[in-house]
PDB file of C-alpha atoms in Angstrom:
ATOM      1  CA  MET M   1     -40.899  62.582  33.486  1.00  0.00           C
ATOM      2  CA  SER M   2     -43.584  64.066  31.341  1.00  0.00           C
ATOM      3  CA  PHE M   3     -44.022  65.904  28.091  1.00  0.00           C
ATOM      4  CA  LEU M   4     -42.506  69.275  27.558  1.00  0.00           C
ATOM      5  CA  PHE M   5     -44.471  72.144  25.954  1.00  0.00           C
ATOM      6  CA  PRO M   6     -43.010  75.412  24.589  1.00  0.00           C
ATOM      7  CA  GLY M   7     -42.132  77.655  27.544  1.00  0.00           C
ATOM      8  CA  THR M   8     -40.878  75.028  29.674  1.00  0.00           C
ATOM      9  CA  PRO M   9     -37.459  75.826  31.105  1.00  0.00           C
ATOM     10  CA  ASP M  10     -35.714  72.663  30.087  1.00  0.00           C
ATOM     11  CA  GLY M  11     -32.661  71.972  28.113  1.00  0.00           C
ATOM     12  CA  ARG M  12     -33.872  68.645  26.730  1.00  0.00           C
ATOM     13  CA  PHE M  13     -35.713  70.105  23.724  1.00  0.00           C
ATOM     14  CA  GLY M  14     -32.800  69.275  21.428  1.00  0.00           C
ATOM     15  CA  GLY M  15     -31.823  71.503  18.460  1.00  0.00           C
ATOM     16  CA  LYS M  16     -35.090  71.537  16.557  1.00  0.00           C
ATOM     17  CA  GLY M  17     -37.238  71.947  19.590  1.00  0.00           C
ATOM     18  CA  ALA M  18     -34.946  74.826  20.983  1.00  0.00           C
ATOM     19  CA  ALA M  19     -35.322  76.493  17.643  1.00  0.00           C
ATOM     20  CA  LEU M  20     -39.042  76.128  17.555  1.00  0.00           C
ATOM     21  CA  ALA M  21     -39.230  77.513  21.149  1.00  0.00           C
ATOM     22  CA  LYS M  22     -36.948  80.474  20.049  1.00  0.00           C
ATOM     23  CA  LEU M  23     -39.034  81.251  17.040  1.00  0.00           C
ATOM     24  CA  GLY M  24     -42.319  81.149  19.094  1.00  0.00           C
ATOM     25  CA  GLU M  25     -40.792  83.432  21.733  1.00  0.00           C
ATOM     26  CA  ALA M  26     -39.782  85.852  18.941  1.00  0.00           C
ATOM     27  CA  GLY M  27     -43.367  86.254  17.787  1.00  0.00           C
ATOM     28  CA  PHE M  28     -43.272  83.852  14.731  1.00  0.00           C
ATOM     29  CA  GLU M  29     -46.367  81.759  14.081  1.00  0.00           C
ATOM     30  CA  VAL M  30     -45.265  78.266  14.965  1.00  0.00           C
ATOM     31  CA  PRO M  31     -47.660  75.398  14.757  1.00  0.00           C
ATOM     32  CA  ALA M  32     -48.397  74.019  18.187  1.00  0.00           C
ATOM     33  CA  TRP M  33     -45.945  71.123  19.386  1.00  0.00           C
ATOM     34  CA  LEU M  34     -44.692  69.276  22.331  1.00  0.00           C
ATOM     35  CA  ALA M  35     -41.384  67.455  23.038  1.00  0.00           C
ATOM     36  CA  VAL M  36     -41.159  63.959  24.302  1.00  0.00           C
ATOM     37  CA  PRO M  37     -37.783  63.443  26.074  1.00  0.00           C
ATOM     38  CA  PRO M  38     -36.231  60.131  25.905  1.00  0.00           C
ATOM     39  CA  ASP M  39     -37.033  59.407  29.563  1.00  0.00           C
ATOM     40  CA  CYS M  40     -40.713  60.276  29.095  1.00  0.00           C
ATOM     41  CA  THR M  41     -43.256  57.433  29.668  1.00  0.00           C
ATOM     42  CA  TRP M  42     -47.026  58.006  29.571  1.00  0.00           C
ATOM     43  CA  THR M  43     -50.344  56.370  29.734  1.00  0.00           C
ATOM     44  CA  PRO M  44     -52.419  56.335  26.601  1.00  0.00           C
ATOM     45  CA  GLU M  45     -54.629  58.753  28.305  1.00  0.00           C
ATOM     46  CA  GLU M  46     -51.874  61.258  29.004  1.00  0.00           C
ATOM     47  CA  LEU M  47     -50.689  61.100  25.456  1.00  0.00           C
ATOM     48  CA  SER M  48     -54.141  61.601  24.088  1.00  0.00           C
ATOM     49  CA  LYS M  49     -54.590  64.614  26.370  1.00  0.00           C
ATOM     50  CA  ALA M  50     -51.219  66.214  25.369  1.00  0.00           C
ATOM     51  CA  ILE M  51     -52.146  65.622  21.604  1.00  0.00           C
ATOM     52  CA  ALA M  52     -55.524  67.118  22.149  1.00  0.00           C
ATOM     53  CA  ASP M  53     -53.863  70.196  23.886  1.00  0.00           C
ATOM     54  CA  ILE M  54     -51.852  70.943  20.678  1.00  0.00           C
ATOM     55  CA  GLY M  55     -54.919  70.427  18.528  1.00  0.00           C
ATOM     56  CA  GLY M  56     -55.241  69.128  14.921  1.00  0.00           C
ATOM     57  CA  SER M  57     -56.160  65.907  13.324  1.00  0.00           C
ATOM     58  CA  LEU M  58     -52.754  65.143  11.731  1.00  0.00           C
ATOM     59  CA  PHE M  59     -49.274  65.430  13.152  1.00  0.00           C
ATOM     60  CA  THR M  60     -45.610  65.355  12.277  1.00  0.00           C
ATOM     61  CA  VAL M  61     -43.461  63.272  14.462  1.00  0.00           C
ATOM     62  CA  ARG M  62     -39.611  63.859  14.209  1.00  0.00           C
ATOM     63  CA  SER M  63     -36.363  63.715  16.089  1.00  0.00           C
ATOM     64  CA  SER M  64     -34.708  66.578  17.867  1.00  0.00           C
ATOM     65  CA  ALA M  65     -31.489  64.828  18.983  1.00  0.00           C
ATOM     66  CA  THR M  66     -28.992  67.089  20.708  1.00  0.00           C
ATOM     67  CA  MET M  67     -26.193  65.678  18.258  1.00  0.00           C
ATOM     68  CA  GLU M  68     -28.064  66.462  15.036  1.00  0.00           C
ATOM     69  CA  ASP M  69     -28.210  69.861  13.250  1.00  0.00           C
ATOM     70  CA  GLY M  70     -25.082  71.163  14.855  1.00  0.00           C
ATOM     71  CA  ALA M  71     -22.079  73.102  13.449  1.00  0.00           C
ATOM     72  CA  GLY M  72     -20.078  70.027  13.062  1.00  0.00           C
ATOM     73  CA  HIS M  73     -22.504  67.304  12.176  1.00  0.00           C
ATOM     74  CA  SER M  74     -25.997  67.397  10.686  1.00  0.00           C
ATOM     75  CA  PHE M  75     -27.160  63.890  10.735  1.00  0.00           C
ATOM     76  CA  ALA M  76     -29.396  64.996   7.884  1.00  0.00           C
ATOM     77  CA  GLY M  77     -31.916  62.376   6.916  1.00  0.00           C
ATOM     78  CA  GLN M  78     -30.558  59.761   9.500  1.00  0.00           C
ATOM     79  CA  PHE M  79     -33.345  59.871  11.946  1.00  0.00           C
ATOM     80  CA  GLU M  80     -36.954  58.893  11.099  1.00  0.00           C
ATOM     81  CA  THR M  81     -39.614  61.472  10.274  1.00  0.00           C
ATOM     82  CA  PHE M  82     -43.282  60.888   9.964  1.00  0.00           C
ATOM     83  CA  LEU M  83     -45.791  63.180   8.289  1.00  0.00           C
ATOM     84  CA  GLU M  84     -49.583  63.288   8.406  1.00  0.00           C
ATOM     85  CA  VAL M  85     -49.803  61.008  11.426  1.00  0.00           C
ATOM     86  CA  PRO M  86     -53.277  60.421  12.894  1.00  0.00           C
ATOM     87  CA  PRO M  87     -53.591  60.724  16.621  1.00  0.00           C
ATOM     88  CA  GLY M  88     -54.048  57.015  17.150  1.00  0.00           C
ATOM     89  CA  GLU M  89     -50.648  56.377  15.572  1.00  0.00           C
ATOM     90  CA  VAL M  90     -48.479  58.966  17.393  1.00  0.00           C
ATOM     91  CA  ALA M  91     -47.295  56.672  20.168  1.00  0.00           C
ATOM     92  CA  ALA M  92     -46.037  54.065  17.641  1.00  0.00           C
ATOM     93  CA  ARG M  93     -44.267  56.762  15.483  1.00  0.00           C
ATOM     94  CA  ILE M  94     -42.615  58.036  18.739  1.00  0.00           C
ATOM     95  CA  ALA M  95     -41.277  54.723  19.380  1.00  0.00           C
ATOM     96  CA  ASP M  96     -40.010  54.525  15.685  1.00  0.00           C
ATOM     97  CA  VAL M  97     -38.201  57.820  15.967  1.00  0.00           C
ATOM     98  CA  ARG M  98     -36.564  56.728  19.157  1.00  0.00           C
ATOM     99  CA  ALA M  99     -35.569  53.406  17.598  1.00  0.00           C
ATOM    100  CA  SER M 100     -34.105  55.017  14.525  1.00  0.00           C
ATOM    101  CA  SER M 101     -31.025  56.214  16.647  1.00  0.00           C
ATOM    102  CA  ARG M 102     -29.970  52.550  16.462  1.00  0.00           C
ATOM    103  CA  ARG M 103     -30.187  52.169  12.673  1.00  0.00           C
ATOM    104  CA  GLU M 104     -27.072  50.960  10.844  1.00  0.00           C
ATOM    105  CA  ALA M 105     -26.898  54.159   8.830  1.00  0.00           C
ATOM    106  CA  VAL M 106     -26.809  56.346  12.025  1.00  0.00           C
ATOM    107  CA  LEU M 107     -24.271  53.938  13.726  1.00  0.00           C
ATOM    108  CA  THR M 108     -22.140  54.063  10.543  1.00  0.00           C
ATOM    109  CA  TYR M 109     -22.361  57.935  10.413  1.00  0.00           C
ATOM    110  CA  CYS M 110     -21.137  58.090  13.937  1.00  0.00           C
ATOM    111  CA  ARG M 111     -18.302  55.616  13.467  1.00  0.00           C
ATOM    112  CA  GLU M 112     -17.187  57.548  10.349  1.00  0.00           C
ATOM    113  CA  ARG M 113     -17.075  60.787  12.191  1.00  0.00           C
ATOM    114  CA  GLY M 114     -15.566  59.483  15.483  1.00  0.00           C
ATOM    115  CA  LEU M 115     -18.734  60.119  17.441  1.00  0.00           C
ATOM    116  CA  PRO M 116     -20.266  58.296  20.242  1.00  0.00           C
ATOM    117  CA  GLU M 117     -23.264  56.215  19.418  1.00  0.00           C
ATOM    118  CA  PRO M 118     -26.402  58.355  19.966  1.00  0.00           C
ATOM    119  CA  GLU M 119     -28.892  58.130  22.787  1.00  0.00           C
ATOM    120  CA  PRO M 120     -32.606  57.949  21.650  1.00  0.00           C
ATOM    121  CA  PRO M 121     -33.584  61.386  20.639  1.00  0.00           C
ATOM    122  CA  THR M 122     -36.218  63.685  22.114  1.00  0.00           C
ATOM    123  CA  VAL M 123     -39.164  63.550  19.785  1.00  0.00           C
ATOM    124  CA  LEU M 124     -41.254  66.404  18.619  1.00  0.00           C
ATOM    125  CA  VAL M 125     -45.025  66.025  17.950  1.00  0.00           C
ATOM    126  CA  GLN M 126     -46.193  69.049  15.989  1.00  0.00           C
ATOM    127  CA  ARG M 127     -49.600  69.813  14.523  1.00  0.00           C
ATOM    128  CA  MET M 128     -49.463  69.232  10.652  1.00  0.00           C
ATOM    129  CA  ILE M 129     -50.399  72.233   8.487  1.00  0.00           C
ATOM    130  CA  GLN M 130     -50.683  72.583   4.791  1.00  0.00           C
ATOM    131  CA  PRO M 131     -48.563  75.680   4.042  1.00  0.00           C
ATOM    132  CA  ARG M 132     -49.171  78.120   0.980  1.00  0.00           C
ATOM    133  CA  CYS M 133     -45.509  77.865   0.575  1.00  0.00           C
ATOM    134  CA  ALA M 134     -42.349  76.561   2.401  1.00  0.00           C
ATOM    135  CA  GLY M 135     -38.561  76.973   2.249  1.00  0.00           C
ATOM    136  CA  VAL M 136     -35.203  76.741   4.062  1.00  0.00           C
ATOM    137  CA  ALA M 137     -33.380  79.791   5.514  1.00  0.00           C
ATOM    138  CA  PHE M 138     -29.666  79.369   6.237  1.00  0.00           C
ATOM    139  CA  SER M 139     -27.906  81.667   8.700  1.00  0.00           C
ATOM    140  CA  ALA M 140     -24.555  80.733   7.405  1.00  0.00           C
ATOM    141  CA  ASP M 141     -23.266  79.460   4.027  1.00  0.00           C
ATOM    142  CA  PRO M 142     -24.274  75.759   3.837  1.00  0.00           C
ATOM    143  CA  VAL M 143     -21.360  74.838   1.723  1.00  0.00           C
ATOM    144  CA  SER M 144     -18.360  76.669   3.348  1.00  0.00           C
TER     145      SER M 144
END
């Protein structure tokens, strides 16, 4: 299995990856990204090429687990996220994000909610940008 890029017809993007793909398809400016499914293995050359294809000198590396960011469970802050990652450290950060699915905090979160233990997540690698402003938009009341 290989990396997944926006436009790839595949259900393994996870919640965040699917949202990024939809935003891009709707015409919004989305910094270039790729998805690394849990079953994806690569050679250092393949990873270097994939990173070069999305461009940039720094990246964000974060989870896009199918269980997180759902209507019933958010897993907010449970999986690792890395910002301003140089290209030479992306592979190690992908491994760290995958491994974070086994953290005690994640396992406790699952036990307390009667959820199965999570599989390693799809990992998103996205070109890091320095925005002029940022925010969060909710499509539903986050409290009720």
